[in-house]
Structure formats: C-alpha cells, structure tokens
Short mmCIF file of C-alpha atoms in Angstrom, two decimals:
data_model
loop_
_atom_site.label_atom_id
_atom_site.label_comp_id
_atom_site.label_asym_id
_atom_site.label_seq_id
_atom_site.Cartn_x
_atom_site.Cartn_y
_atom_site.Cartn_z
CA UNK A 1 -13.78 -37.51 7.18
CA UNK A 2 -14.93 -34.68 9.43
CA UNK A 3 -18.17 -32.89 9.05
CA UNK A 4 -17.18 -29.34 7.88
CA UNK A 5 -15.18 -32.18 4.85
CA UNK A 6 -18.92 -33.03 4.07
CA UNK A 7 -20.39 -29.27 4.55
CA UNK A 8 -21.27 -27.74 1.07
CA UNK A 9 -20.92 -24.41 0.50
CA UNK A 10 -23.04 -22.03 -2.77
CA UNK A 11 -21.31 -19.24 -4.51
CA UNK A 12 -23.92 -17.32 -7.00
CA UNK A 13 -21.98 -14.94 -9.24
CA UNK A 14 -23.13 -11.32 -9.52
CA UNK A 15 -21.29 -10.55 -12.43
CA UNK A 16 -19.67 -11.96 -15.79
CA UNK A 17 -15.96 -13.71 -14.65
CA UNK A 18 -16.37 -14.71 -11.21
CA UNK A 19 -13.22 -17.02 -10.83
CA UNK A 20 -13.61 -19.98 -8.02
CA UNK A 21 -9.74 -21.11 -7.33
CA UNK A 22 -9.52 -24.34 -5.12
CA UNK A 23 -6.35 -24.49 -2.45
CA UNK A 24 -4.63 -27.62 -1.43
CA UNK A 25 -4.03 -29.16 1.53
CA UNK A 26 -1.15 -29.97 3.34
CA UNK A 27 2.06 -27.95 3.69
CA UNK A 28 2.61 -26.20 0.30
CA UNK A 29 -0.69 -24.80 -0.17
CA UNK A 30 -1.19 -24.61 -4.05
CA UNK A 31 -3.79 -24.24 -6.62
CA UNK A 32 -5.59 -26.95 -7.95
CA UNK A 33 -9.19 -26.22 -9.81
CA UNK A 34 -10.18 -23.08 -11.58
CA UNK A 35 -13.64 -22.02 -12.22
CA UNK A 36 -15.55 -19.15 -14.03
CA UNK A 37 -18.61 -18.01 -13.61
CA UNK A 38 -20.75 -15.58 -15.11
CA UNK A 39 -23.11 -13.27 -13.91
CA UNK A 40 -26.47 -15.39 -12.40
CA UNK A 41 -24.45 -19.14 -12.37
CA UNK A 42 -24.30 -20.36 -9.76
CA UNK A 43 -21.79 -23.42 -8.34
CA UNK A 44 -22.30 -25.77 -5.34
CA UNK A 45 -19.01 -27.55 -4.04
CA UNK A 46 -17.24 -28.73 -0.73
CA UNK A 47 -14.43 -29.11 1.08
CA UNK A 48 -12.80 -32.42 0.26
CA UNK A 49 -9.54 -34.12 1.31
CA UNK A 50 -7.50 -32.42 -1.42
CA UNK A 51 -9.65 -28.87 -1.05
CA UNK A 52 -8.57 -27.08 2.40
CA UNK A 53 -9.69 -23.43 1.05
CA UNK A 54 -11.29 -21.42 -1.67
CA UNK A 55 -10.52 -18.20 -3.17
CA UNK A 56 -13.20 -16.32 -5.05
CA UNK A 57 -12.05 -13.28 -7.00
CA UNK A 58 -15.57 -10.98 -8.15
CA UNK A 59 -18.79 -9.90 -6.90
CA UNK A 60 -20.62 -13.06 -5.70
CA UNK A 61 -22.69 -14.51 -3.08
CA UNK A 62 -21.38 -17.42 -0.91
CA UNK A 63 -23.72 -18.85 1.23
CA UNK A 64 -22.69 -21.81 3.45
CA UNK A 65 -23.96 -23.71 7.10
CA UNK A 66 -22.75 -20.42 8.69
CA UNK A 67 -24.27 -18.12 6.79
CA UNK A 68 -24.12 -15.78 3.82
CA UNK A 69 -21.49 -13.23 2.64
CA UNK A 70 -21.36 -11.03 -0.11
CA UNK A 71 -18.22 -10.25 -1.69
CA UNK A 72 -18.36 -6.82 -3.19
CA UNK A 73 -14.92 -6.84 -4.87
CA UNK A 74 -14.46 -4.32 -7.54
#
C-alpha cells in the first residue's frame, strides 16, 4: 500500500444533500459507495485499494494533505 492509499481526506458539507460517490479502480471505473450529507456533517474517508477517486456533487469543503478546496457548485 502506498502512502497517498493511507492519506485521509475531510469533506464538510455546506448545504442539505451533499452526495460523496466513491470510483473504482482498475479499468472500468464504476461506482461503488454513495453518501449524503447534509448541511454542517461532515465525513472523513481515504483512498483504499477498491477507491481510486471521489466525486462530490454540492457545496462542500474538502480538505486533504494538500490543502483545502471549496466546491461552490450550484
């Protein structure tokens, strides 16, 4: 397992249905966990052997080892 595997990332939802999807690895790249949050939850995860990405649909803050983003999605 390689560090960023071991890295975890925060995502703090800024408002009501903040959906988390997790991405597969390997070479169909599907979806494989769903998560909602609402507005002020907030979710710590990482990158596992199964989870190569994650898609987060809604206004949230991720924060992670390289720093934080804000995803102003209307």
């Amino acid at each position: 397992m390689t560090t960023s595997e071991n890295d975890f990332f925060v995502i703090k939802a800024l408002e009501d249905g903040v959906n988390v999807i997790g991405l597969t690895r390997g070479t169909d790249t599907r979806f494989h966990h769903s998560e909602k949050l609402d507005r002020n939850e907030v979710m710590i995860a990482q990158f596992t052997e199964h989870t190569s990405a994650v898609k987060i649909r809604g206004k949230a803050v991720i924060q992670t080892s390289h720093g934080e983003i804000t995803n102003e999605a209307e």
